[in-house]
Amino acid sequence: MANFKGHALPGSFFLLFGLWWSVKYPLRHCWKHRQQRNRQKLPAFFSRVDLIEGVLKIFFAFVGIMAEQFVPDGPHARLYNDGWVKLMNWQHSTMYLFFGISGIADVLSVSSLPVPPRLDRFGLSLALFVEGFLFYHHLHGRSMLDSHVHTLLLVPVFGGAACTVLEVFVKENTLLEIIRSSLAILQGSWFYEIGFVLFPLSGPHWDPDLHDNVMFLTMCFCWHYAVALLVVSLNYCVVWWTLNRFSGKPIGDMEIGLRKTTDCTSQKALLQDSEEE
Amino acid sequence: MANFKGHALPGSFFLLFGLWWSVKYPLRHCWKHRQQRNRQKLPAFFSRVDLIEGVLKIFFAFVGIMAEQFVPDGPHARLYNDGWVKLMNWQHSTMYLFFGISGIADVLSVSSLPVPPRLDRFGLSLALFVEGFLFYHHLHGRSMLDSHVHTLLLVPVFGGAACTVLEVFVKENTLLEIIRSSLAILQGSWFYEIGFVLFPLSGPHWDPDLHDNVMFLTMCFCWHYAVALLVVSLNYCVVWWTLNRFSGKPIGDMEIGLRKTTDCTSQKALLQDSEEE
Amino acid sequence: MANFKGHALPGSFFLLFGLWWSVKYPLRHCWKHRQQRNRQKLPAFFSRVDLIEGVLKIFFAFVGIMAEQFVPDGPHARLYNDGWVKLMNWQHSTMYLFFGISGIADVLSVSSLPVPPRLDRFGLSLALFVEGFLFYHHLHGRSMLDSHVHTLLLVPVFGGAACTVLEVFVKENTLLEIIRSSLAILQGSWFYEIGFVLFPLSGPHWDPDLHDNVMFLTMCFCWHYAVALLVVSLNYCVVWWTLNRFSGKPIGDMEIGLRKTTDCTSQKALLQDSEEE
Amino acid sequence: MANFKGHALPGSFFLLFGLWWSVKYPLRHCWKHRQQRNRQKLPAFFSRVDLIEGVLKIFFAFVGIMAEQFVPDGPHARLYNDGWVKLMNWQHSTMYLFFGISGIADVLSVSSLPVPPRLDRFGLSLALFVEGFLFYHHLHGRSMLDSHVHTLLLVPVFGGAACTVLEVFVKENTLLEIIRSSLAILQGSWFYEIGFVLFPLSGPHWDPDLHDNVMFLTMCFCWHYAVALLVVSLNYCVVWWTLNRFSGKPIGDMEIGLRKTTDCTSQKALLQDSEEE
């Protein structure tokens, strides 16, 4: 899929997931923050959402594999025929396969089965690592520009993998989850950028050997991340404001009766919580 | 031992250990999960199994060293004779030596001697690190294909070493132990793959300089890991199902008397446990 | 800004911040050490100081961007004009932009908004990482000497980034904060050294291809750090001595009344504290 | 000091410190293990020993600097004289300087001054890092053999630095301290090996471009570490056995009176302790 669509498709997936995460995690964080006095469990809503996310991942991965295999100029599930057949498509299929595995890990983690904790994070981290691993061995013998934009792509890929591995060990760290969201958005938007640079929809082609182009793209990559951070921050604000606006009152009312007796306790819990975080 | 057998032998060892670990650790995890109410210690069965594992490791390491030294075209324990004698065999012997040391660390850790805690993990990590270190300096001046398949081998080797070092600091993390099992299986199956690729039992030889071969093998490596993950997951399911089926009843019966009084406590312990994990 | 001033300006900023941090963190540490008996919160003074720091960062970043854009030979906010315009200045502007973002993160962290904890450290770490990332891709095709002094600069930059990332996870670790201060001072003084070496104010120019120059600068870099450590240590001593001299008495007086009853408790708290640290 | 003595001198220092640490840390570990019931502080003996260690380090560093500067063909404290004077000696002096700083950090850590905790570990880690940093930039333009043996030296140097940095964050981990001891012994013995290989006292010179020599030395390096581990283990056993033999009785007697009442408590403390470790 060495064309604009072939980069826009995975880009859209990552943008979608990144934007979704940048809403989900602040939502969860704020919910916990509000509920910390009684320390009740997260409502079933959140695990149902995680389930849907896992199923969607499996579905997207399946669609991706099918698309890579059965596009007109694809390998049509043949691997060897007097030489390897369309290895590029097979490699992309492999990447989708591991995102499918990550989806299965998500579903298992939400289920009531006794899977090891944080399996979903390991699954995601593995999928990103495999993606980066295959991309890294993908770059052999390309032009300077082509190779450089794909190398830059490795930053959000491996950064995301590292961030997700950390989440296996550091639990309930909102910052890590938000960084992961921003890196997913960065990856998505950079896929689009690669598409625009290597397969421009209109206008002249980029000179693949001009060093200034490389310098500009390195800088442009940083701007993409600045925008990703901005988007994540805006989502965080909107979530917080919405939650305060629409669910603030009733919860406040419910608590009025309790407030007098639980005041000290709650304050202590608050302090403790902020220290733990 | 630059032939198919020379790769099948270590491959079998790693496959064996990987498969065994993928049974042992889920077994231990499930046992703990079931027993968490009374939080009693692991039964002596588990430490006896660890002892046997350590002794087996020492035995295999000894066999490996002897085989490398005294095969017909081996160095027969001579190191220098107008030039270094069969350094390849000596390097393999060194690798086996460190796995032997890891076996000794295992045995010491199980014994009642006051060794530092987690010595067994350090021993294993060191053995894997030395294996990777020697392989890394092994690759000088080989064909692209040969060098590439051995470089890919470094991923499970150093990945396993990193994973085991983490286990020194992060205790009782089932996920890490399962990842280690899957990496051992990957290493074992990849040793076989190397054997098949470099010394094909039948059919034509692989072109050592064709870039498509390298691309295919990179992807094939990922498939190996997908299969390793599948095997580990199946073993996990089988262990869990078997434990529930055969030992479920009696433990349940024993607890009926206690359940009423300990219900709150146990539930709290459960929650706490899952958080700690 | 490839001249002496262009290196002296950022150097001064880093020196300023490094020196300031080497006063702020010991001050905070000593304050906590003194106050640990009643474990009261840090006085508002400290958060006001953090606020000012954040605002200053934003201000400096703004000034930096403006200077890079609107110096006589700058790009004047034009990016493309028959080829990329003054990419060097744009890259420097990007660096300043991320320090500005770090300043915003500082301000948000101090505010009463429910931002994720340790956001300020993430912001600083990101700014340093982006600085290192752009510098790293900056070095293409320069002389040995030029490339080497800039490579050495990456040590405090990435070292500082790593140190600040660690601070996200390891809380209240005075040692990390002091190391970060010393690395900031090192970065500042090394910026000056680069200026002196590449654009000597007087005397002969340095031979850019003499290997002895590279060897000397490598060593000189270590001396810079030794001096930075000395400065940080002196500041630590001065802060401690001043705090003991001027505020020692009154606090001691206040406590006399309490001492008899709280002695055991305080001692226990002291022990606990030193263990936690 | 490019001769046998120039390598034997630092080698002896590292061997000395490595051997000493491999006695000190088991001693401290065993002492704590024995004393855990009453959880009293370590006796003053241990901090006095740390003080002596720090003072010795400062002394050795001073001697090293003086030797490097004022040997007959040394720079005699002149740095520039129509070109850099004897930069090799200056670089070695710089290395010693940082070990001196590490010694000062040791002394400060033992003192009653309010230094940040674990300053001694940071000092040692920094000294090792600077040593590795300078060695790494030392290797330019040497023969394959020369360059390889010095590259291998970087393994214990950076390994030791990493291990000591970990000690800053992971407290009271005997395993880390023992690994550090073994790496120091490895470094010491490898310095001797470098001396023997590059400046053989008798017999023919090593062929600097024979690949087999490089392969042998890589393997030999692993054997050195196996021996270092053996030495450390033996010291551990001897310390343990001696402590049990000579101080076992009296402590046992003292406790007899307390045993009945404290049995449950002590057992609990023991369990807790082993978990913490």
PDB file of N, CA and C in Angstrom, chain C residues 183-255:
ATOM      1  N   LEU C 183      23.328  19.425  36.257  1.00  0.00           N
ATOM      2  CA  LEU C 183      23.350  19.228  34.801  1.00  0.00           C
ATOM      3  C   LEU C 183      22.937  20.488  34.063  1.00  0.00           C
ATOM      4  N   ALA C 184      22.023  21.265  34.659  1.00  0.00           N
ATOM      5  CA  ALA C 184      21.634  22.527  34.029  1.00  0.00           C
ATOM      6  C   ALA C 184      22.812  23.500  34.033  1.00  0.00           C
ATOM      7  N   ILE C 185      23.540  23.549  35.158  1.00  0.00           N
ATOM      8  CA  ILE C 185      24.721  24.422  35.211  1.00  0.00           C
ATOM      9  C   ILE C 185      25.748  23.967  34.188  1.00  0.00           C
ATOM     10  N   LEU C 186      25.946  22.638  34.111  1.00  0.00           N
ATOM     11  CA  LEU C 186      26.896  22.098  33.134  1.00  0.00           C
ATOM     12  C   LEU C 186      26.492  22.520  31.726  1.00  0.00           C
ATOM     13  N   GLN C 187      25.196  22.390  31.416  1.00  0.00           N
ATOM     14  CA  GLN C 187      24.746  22.750  30.082  1.00  0.00           C
ATOM     15  C   GLN C 187      25.017  24.220  29.788  1.00  0.00           C
ATOM     16  N   GLY C 188      24.716  25.054  30.795  1.00  0.00           N
ATOM     17  CA  GLY C 188      24.947  26.477  30.627  1.00  0.00           C
ATOM     18  C   GLY C 188      26.402  26.790  30.385  1.00  0.00           C
ATOM     19  N   SER C 189      27.271  26.238  31.226  1.00  0.00           N
ATOM     20  CA  SER C 189      28.687  26.581  31.099  1.00  0.00           C
ATOM     21  C   SER C 189      29.265  25.987  29.820  1.00  0.00           C
ATOM     22  N   TRP C 190      28.713  24.831  29.384  1.00  0.00           N
ATOM     23  CA  TRP C 190      29.224  24.242  28.146  1.00  0.00           C
ATOM     24  C   TRP C 190      28.794  25.035  26.918  1.00  0.00           C
ATOM     25  N   PHE C 191      27.617  25.641  26.979  1.00  0.00           N
ATOM     26  CA  PHE C 191      27.222  26.552  25.907  1.00  0.00           C
ATOM     27  C   PHE C 191      28.255  27.677  25.774  1.00  0.00           C
ATOM     28  N   TYR C 192      28.679  28.231  26.903  1.00  0.00           N
ATOM     29  CA  TYR C 192      29.718  29.261  26.864  1.00  0.00           C
ATOM     30  C   TYR C 192      31.000  28.716  26.255  1.00  0.00           C
ATOM     31  N   GLU C 193      31.388  27.490  26.715  1.00  0.00           N
ATOM     32  CA  GLU C 193      32.621  26.877  26.201  1.00  0.00           C
ATOM     33  C   GLU C 193      32.540  26.710  24.687  1.00  0.00           C
ATOM     34  N   ILE C 194      31.375  26.244  24.186  1.00  0.00           N
ATOM     35  CA  ILE C 194      31.214  26.106  22.730  1.00  0.00           C
ATOM     36  C   ILE C 194      31.429  27.450  22.050  1.00  0.00           C
ATOM     37  N   GLY C 195      30.830  28.491  22.625  1.00  0.00           N
ATOM     38  CA  GLY C 195      31.009  29.830  22.082  1.00  0.00           C
ATOM     39  C   GLY C 195      32.474  30.216  22.037  1.00  0.00           C
ATOM     40  N   PHE C 196      33.204  29.997  23.144  1.00  0.00           N
ATOM     41  CA  PHE C 196      34.617  30.363  23.200  1.00  0.00           C
ATOM     42  C   PHE C 196      35.443  29.568  22.188  1.00  0.00           C
ATOM     43  N   VAL C 197      35.085  28.275  21.996  1.00  0.00           N
ATOM     44  CA  VAL C 197      35.896  27.428  21.121  1.00  0.00           C
ATOM     45  C   VAL C 197      35.626  27.724  19.652  1.00  0.00           C
ATOM     46  N   LEU C 198      34.346  27.814  19.289  1.00  0.00           N
ATOM     47  CA  LEU C 198      34.024  27.975  17.869  1.00  0.00           C
ATOM     48  C   LEU C 198      34.123  29.424  17.398  1.00  0.00           C
ATOM     49  N   PHE C 199      33.871  30.362  18.290  1.00  0.00           N
ATOM     50  CA  PHE C 199      33.932  31.774  17.917  1.00  0.00           C
ATOM     51  C   PHE C 199      34.789  32.531  18.923  1.00  0.00           C
ATOM     52  N   PRO C 200      36.123  32.234  18.931  1.00  0.00           N
ATOM     53  CA  PRO C 200      36.976  32.830  19.974  1.00  0.00           C
ATOM     54  C   PRO C 200      36.926  34.356  19.896  1.00  0.00           C
ATOM     55  N   LEU C 201      36.776  34.971  21.072  1.00  0.00           N
ATOM     56  CA  LEU C 201      36.691  36.429  21.135  1.00  0.00           C
ATOM     57  C   LEU C 201      38.020  37.063  20.765  1.00  0.00           C
ATOM     58  N   SER C 202      39.107  36.369  21.123  1.00  0.00           N
ATOM     59  CA  SER C 202      40.433  36.888  20.783  1.00  0.00           C
ATOM     60  C   SER C 202      41.350  35.694  20.588  1.00  0.00           C
ATOM     61  N   GLY C 203      42.514  35.935  20.129  1.00  0.00           N
ATOM     62  CA  GLY C 203      43.480  34.858  19.946  1.00  0.00           C
ATOM     63  C   GLY C 203      43.191  34.055  18.695  1.00  0.00           C
ATOM     64  N   PRO C 204      44.041  33.036  18.444  1.00  0.00           N
ATOM     65  CA  PRO C 204      43.911  32.263  17.199  1.00  0.00           C
ATOM     66  C   PRO C 204      42.691  31.343  17.245  1.00  0.00           C
ATOM     67  N   HIS C 205      42.223  30.931  16.070  1.00  0.00           N
ATOM     68  CA  HIS C 205      41.132  29.970  16.001  1.00  0.00           C
ATOM     69  C   HIS C 205      41.633  28.568  16.347  1.00  0.00           C
ATOM     70  N   TRP C 206      40.695  27.713  16.809  1.00  0.00           N
ATOM     71  CA  TRP C 206      41.055  26.327  17.126  1.00  0.00           C
ATOM     72  C   TRP C 206      41.104  25.534  15.823  1.00  0.00           C
ATOM     73  N   ASP C 207      42.095  24.649  15.698  1.00  0.00           N
ATOM     74  CA  ASP C 207      42.154  23.788  14.517  1.00  0.00           C
ATOM     75  C   ASP C 207      41.011  22.771  14.592  1.00  0.00           C
ATOM     76  N   PRO C 208      40.061  22.834  13.625  1.00  0.00           N
ATOM     77  CA  PRO C 208      38.876  21.996  13.757  1.00  0.00           C
ATOM     78  C   PRO C 208      39.134  20.507  13.524  1.00  0.00           C
ATOM     79  N   ASP C 209      40.323  20.132  13.031  1.00  0.00           N
ATOM     80  CA  ASP C 209      40.546  18.726  12.702  1.00  0.00           C
ATOM     81  C   ASP C 209      41.654  18.091  13.528  1.00  0.00           C
ATOM     82  N   LEU C 210      42.158  18.814  14.536  1.00  0.00           N
ATOM     83  CA  LEU C 210      43.235  18.282  15.367  1.00  0.00           C
ATOM     84  C   LEU C 210      42.618  17.372  16.439  1.00  0.00           C
ATOM     85  N   HIS C 211      43.082  16.119  16.462  1.00  0.00           N
ATOM     86  CA  HIS C 211      42.474  15.170  17.396  1.00  0.00           C
ATOM     87  C   HIS C 211      42.753  15.543  18.853  1.00  0.00           C
ATOM     88  N   ASP C 212      43.891  16.181  19.098  1.00  0.00           N
ATOM     89  CA  ASP C 212      44.237  16.584  20.472  1.00  0.00           C
ATOM     90  C   ASP C 212      43.213  17.570  21.026  1.00  0.00           C
ATOM     91  N   ASN C 213      42.688  18.436  20.156  1.00  0.00           N
ATOM     92  CA  ASN C 213      41.667  19.382  20.606  1.00  0.00           C
ATOM     93  C   ASN C 213      40.430  18.632  21.105  1.00  0.00           C
ATOM     94  N   VAL C 214      40.047  17.600  20.331  1.00  0.00           N
ATOM     95  CA  VAL C 214      38.891  16.804  20.731  1.00  0.00           C
ATOM     96  C   VAL C 214      39.145  16.143  22.077  1.00  0.00           C
ATOM     97  N   MET C 215      40.361  15.584  22.235  1.00  0.00           N
ATOM     98  CA  MET C 215      40.690  14.909  23.502  1.00  0.00           C
ATOM     99  C   MET C 215      40.638  15.890  24.671  1.00  0.00           C
ATOM    100  N   PHE C 216      41.213  17.085  24.429  1.00  0.00           N
ATOM    101  CA  PHE C 216      41.217  18.075  25.505  1.00  0.00           C
ATOM    102  C   PHE C 216      39.789  18.469  25.885  1.00  0.00           C
ATOM    103  N   LEU C 217      38.936  18.668  24.875  1.00  0.00           N
ATOM    104  CA  LEU C 217      37.583  19.148  25.163  1.00  0.00           C
ATOM    105  C   LEU C 217      36.768  18.084  25.911  1.00  0.00           C
ATOM    106  N   THR C 218      36.993  16.805  25.546  1.00  0.00           N
ATOM    107  CA  THR C 218      36.327  15.723  26.272  1.00  0.00           C
ATOM    108  C   THR C 218      36.653  15.815  27.766  1.00  0.00           C
ATOM    109  N   MET C 219      37.941  16.050  28.031  1.00  0.00           N
ATOM    110  CA  MET C 219      38.386  16.129  29.417  1.00  0.00           C
ATOM    111  C   MET C 219      37.873  17.403  30.077  1.00  0.00           C
ATOM    112  N   CYS C 220      37.924  18.471  29.319  1.00  0.00           N
ATOM    113  CA  CYS C 220      37.486  19.778  29.820  1.00  0.00           C
ATOM    114  C   CYS C 220      36.018  19.699  30.236  1.00  0.00           C
ATOM    115  N   PHE C 221      35.237  18.929  29.461  1.00  0.00           N
ATOM    116  CA  PHE C 221      33.833  18.738  29.762  1.00  0.00           C
ATOM    117  C   PHE C 221      33.664  18.153  31.172  1.00  0.00           C
ATOM    118  N   CYS C 222      34.529  17.187  31.510  1.00  0.00           N
ATOM    119  CA  CYS C 222      34.474  16.583  32.857  1.00  0.00           C
ATOM    120  C   CYS C 222      34.818  17.623  33.912  1.00  0.00           C
ATOM    121  N   TRP C 223      35.788  18.492  33.607  1.00  0.00           N
ATOM    122  CA  TRP C 223      36.150  19.535  34.565  1.00  0.00           C
ATOM    123  C   TRP C 223      34.977  20.487  34.795  1.00  0.00           C
ATOM    124  N   HIS C 224      34.301  20.811  33.702  1.00  0.00           N
ATOM    125  CA  HIS C 224      33.110  21.668  33.845  1.00  0.00           C
ATOM    126  C   HIS C 224      32.139  21.038  34.854  1.00  0.00           C
ATOM    127  N   TYR C 225      31.952  19.721  34.721  1.00  0.00           N
ATOM    128  CA  TYR C 225      30.987  19.096  35.622  1.00  0.00           C
ATOM    129  C   TYR C 225      31.496  19.099  37.064  1.00  0.00           C
ATOM    130  N   ALA C 226      32.825  18.906  37.212  1.00  0.00           N
ATOM    131  CA  ALA C 226      33.384  18.958  38.566  1.00  0.00           C
ATOM    132  C   ALA C 226      33.114  20.325  39.194  1.00  0.00           C
ATOM    133  N   VAL C 227      33.296  21.380  38.393  1.00  0.00           N
ATOM    134  CA  VAL C 227      33.038  22.730  38.900  1.00  0.00           C
ATOM    135  C   VAL C 227      31.548  22.907  39.207  1.00  0.00           C
ATOM    136  N   ALA C 228      30.688  22.388  38.303  1.00  0.00           N
ATOM    137  CA  ALA C 228      29.243  22.493  38.536  1.00  0.00           C
ATOM    138  C   ALA C 228      28.875  21.822  39.859  1.00  0.00           C
ATOM    139  N   LEU C 229      29.471  20.651  40.124  1.00  0.00           N
ATOM    140  CA  LEU C 229      29.188  19.950  41.386  1.00  0.00           C
ATOM    141  C   LEU C 229      29.646  20.775  42.570  1.00  0.00           C
ATOM    142  N   LEU C 230      30.816  21.424  42.413  1.00  0.00           N
ATOM    143  CA  LEU C 230      31.342  22.258  43.486  1.00  0.00           C
ATOM    144  C   LEU C 230      30.382  23.400  43.783  1.00  0.00           C
ATOM    145  N   VAL C 231      29.900  24.057  42.719  1.00  0.00           N
ATOM    146  CA  VAL C 231      28.979  25.184  42.884  1.00  0.00           C
ATOM    147  C   VAL C 231      27.714  24.730  43.594  1.00  0.00           C
ATOM    148  N   VAL C 232      27.168  23.595  43.137  1.00  0.00           N
ATOM    149  CA  VAL C 232      25.947  23.088  43.734  1.00  0.00           C
ATOM    150  C   VAL C 232      26.160  22.766  45.223  1.00  0.00           C
ATOM    151  N   SER C 233      27.323  22.167  45.528  1.00  0.00           N
ATOM    152  CA  SER C 233      27.609  21.822  46.917  1.00  0.00           C
ATOM    153  C   SER C 233      27.712  23.067  47.779  1.00  0.00           C
ATOM    154  N   LEU C 234      28.407  24.083  47.252  1.00  0.00           N
ATOM    155  CA  LEU C 234      28.556  25.330  48.010  1.00  0.00           C
ATOM    156  C   LEU C 234      27.185  25.934  48.291  1.00  0.00           C
ATOM    157  N   ASN C 235      26.322  25.977  47.257  1.00  0.00           N
ATOM    158  CA  ASN C 235      24.991  26.539  47.453  1.00  0.00           C
ATOM    159  C   ASN C 235      24.230  25.761  48.523  1.00  0.00           C
ATOM    160  N   TYR C 236      24.369  24.437  48.466  1.00  0.00           N
ATOM    161  CA  TYR C 236      23.704  23.578  49.457  1.00  0.00           C
ATOM    162  C   TYR C 236      24.161  23.962  50.874  1.00  0.00           C
ATOM    163  N   CYS C 237      25.485  24.113  51.023  1.00  0.00           N
ATOM    164  CA  CYS C 237      26.027  24.447  52.347  1.00  0.00           C
ATOM    165  C   CYS C 237      25.514  25.811  52.802  1.00  0.00           C
ATOM    166  N   VAL C 238      25.580  26.789  51.901  1.00  0.00           N
ATOM    167  CA  VAL C 238      25.177  28.150  52.261  1.00  0.00           C
ATOM    168  C   VAL C 238      23.707  28.159  52.690  1.00  0.00           C
ATOM    169  N   VAL C 239      22.853  27.476  51.916  1.00  0.00           N
ATOM    170  CA  VAL C 239      21.432  27.438  52.246  1.00  0.00           C
ATOM    171  C   VAL C 239      21.226  26.840  53.631  1.00  0.00           C
ATOM    172  N   TRP C 240      21.889  25.721  53.858  1.00  0.00           N
ATOM    173  CA  TRP C 240      21.718  25.015  55.126  1.00  0.00           C
ATOM    174  C   TRP C 240      22.157  25.888  56.293  1.00  0.00           C
ATOM    175  N   TRP C 241      23.332  26.520  56.118  1.00  0.00           N
ATOM    176  CA  TRP C 241      23.916  27.317  57.182  1.00  0.00           C
ATOM    177  C   TRP C 241      23.020  28.535  57.464  1.00  0.00           C
ATOM    178  N   THR C 242      22.554  29.166  56.373  1.00  0.00           N
ATOM    179  CA  THR C 242      21.716  30.358  56.522  1.00  0.00           C
ATOM    180  C   THR C 242      20.418  30.004  57.249  1.00  0.00           C
ATOM    181  N   LEU C 243      19.816  28.922  56.843  1.00  0.00           N
ATOM    182  CA  LEU C 243      18.545  28.521  57.424  1.00  0.00           C
ATOM    183  C   LEU C 243      18.701  28.215  58.905  1.00  0.00           C
ATOM    184  N   ASN C 244      19.811  27.572  59.241  1.00  0.00           N
ATOM    185  CA  ASN C 244      20.055  27.233  60.640  1.00  0.00           C
ATOM    186  C   ASN C 244      20.324  28.479  61.457  1.00  0.00           C
ATOM    187  N   ARG C 245      21.031  29.432  60.848  1.00  0.00           N
ATOM    188  CA  ARG C 245      21.474  30.644  61.545  1.00  0.00           C
ATOM    189  C   ARG C 245      20.272  31.547  61.830  1.00  0.00           C
ATOM    190  N   PHE C 246      19.422  31.780  60.791  1.00  0.00           N
ATOM    191  CA  PHE C 246      18.423  32.820  60.926  1.00  0.00           C
ATOM    192  C   PHE C 246      17.069  32.332  61.425  1.00  0.00           C
ATOM    193  N   SER C 247      16.754  31.078  61.125  1.00  0.00           N
ATOM    194  CA  SER C 247      15.435  30.620  61.549  1.00  0.00           C
ATOM    195  C   SER C 247      15.556  29.537  62.611  1.00  0.00           C
ATOM    196  N   GLY C 248      16.805  29.208  62.970  1.00  0.00           N
ATOM    197  CA  GLY C 248      17.007  28.095  63.921  1.00  0.00           C
ATOM    198  C   GLY C 248      16.377  28.399  65.272  1.00  0.00           C
ATOM    199  N   LYS C 249      16.683  29.572  65.808  1.00  0.00           N
ATOM    200  CA  LYS C 249      16.266  29.915  67.150  1.00  0.00           C
ATOM    201  C   LYS C 249      14.750  29.823  67.357  1.00  0.00           C
ATOM    202  N   PRO C 250      13.982  30.652  66.622  1.00  0.00           N
ATOM    203  CA  PRO C 250      12.555  30.711  66.922  1.00  0.00           C
ATOM    204  C   PRO C 250      11.890  29.340  66.882  1.00  0.00           C
ATOM    205  N   ILE C 251      12.182  28.548  65.883  1.00  0.00           N
ATOM    206  CA  ILE C 251      11.569  27.236  65.776  1.00  0.00           C
ATOM    207  C   ILE C 251      11.912  26.400  66.989  1.00  0.00           C
ATOM    208  N   GLY C 252      13.212  26.480  67.376  1.00  0.00           N
ATOM    209  CA  GLY C 252      13.633  25.753  68.571  1.00  0.00           C
ATOM    210  C   GLY C 252      12.793  26.179  69.780  1.00  0.00           C
ATOM    211  N   ASP C 253      12.587  27.491  69.938  1.00  0.00           N
ATOM    212  CA  ASP C 253      11.846  28.003  71.093  1.00  0.00           C
ATOM    213  C   ASP C 253      10.415  27.482  71.110  1.00  0.00           C
ATOM    214  N   MET C 254       9.814  27.566  69.962  1.00  0.00           N
ATOM    215  CA  MET C 254       8.434  27.116  69.867  1.00  0.00           C
ATOM    216  C   MET C 254       8.273  25.675  70.289  1.00  0.00           C
ATOM    217  N   GLU C 255       9.300  24.897  70.019  1.00  0.00           N
ATOM    218  CA  GLU C 255       9.163  23.467  70.230  1.00  0.00           C
ATOM    219  C   GLU C 255       9.407  23.039  71.666  1.00  0.00           C
TER     220      GLU C 255
END
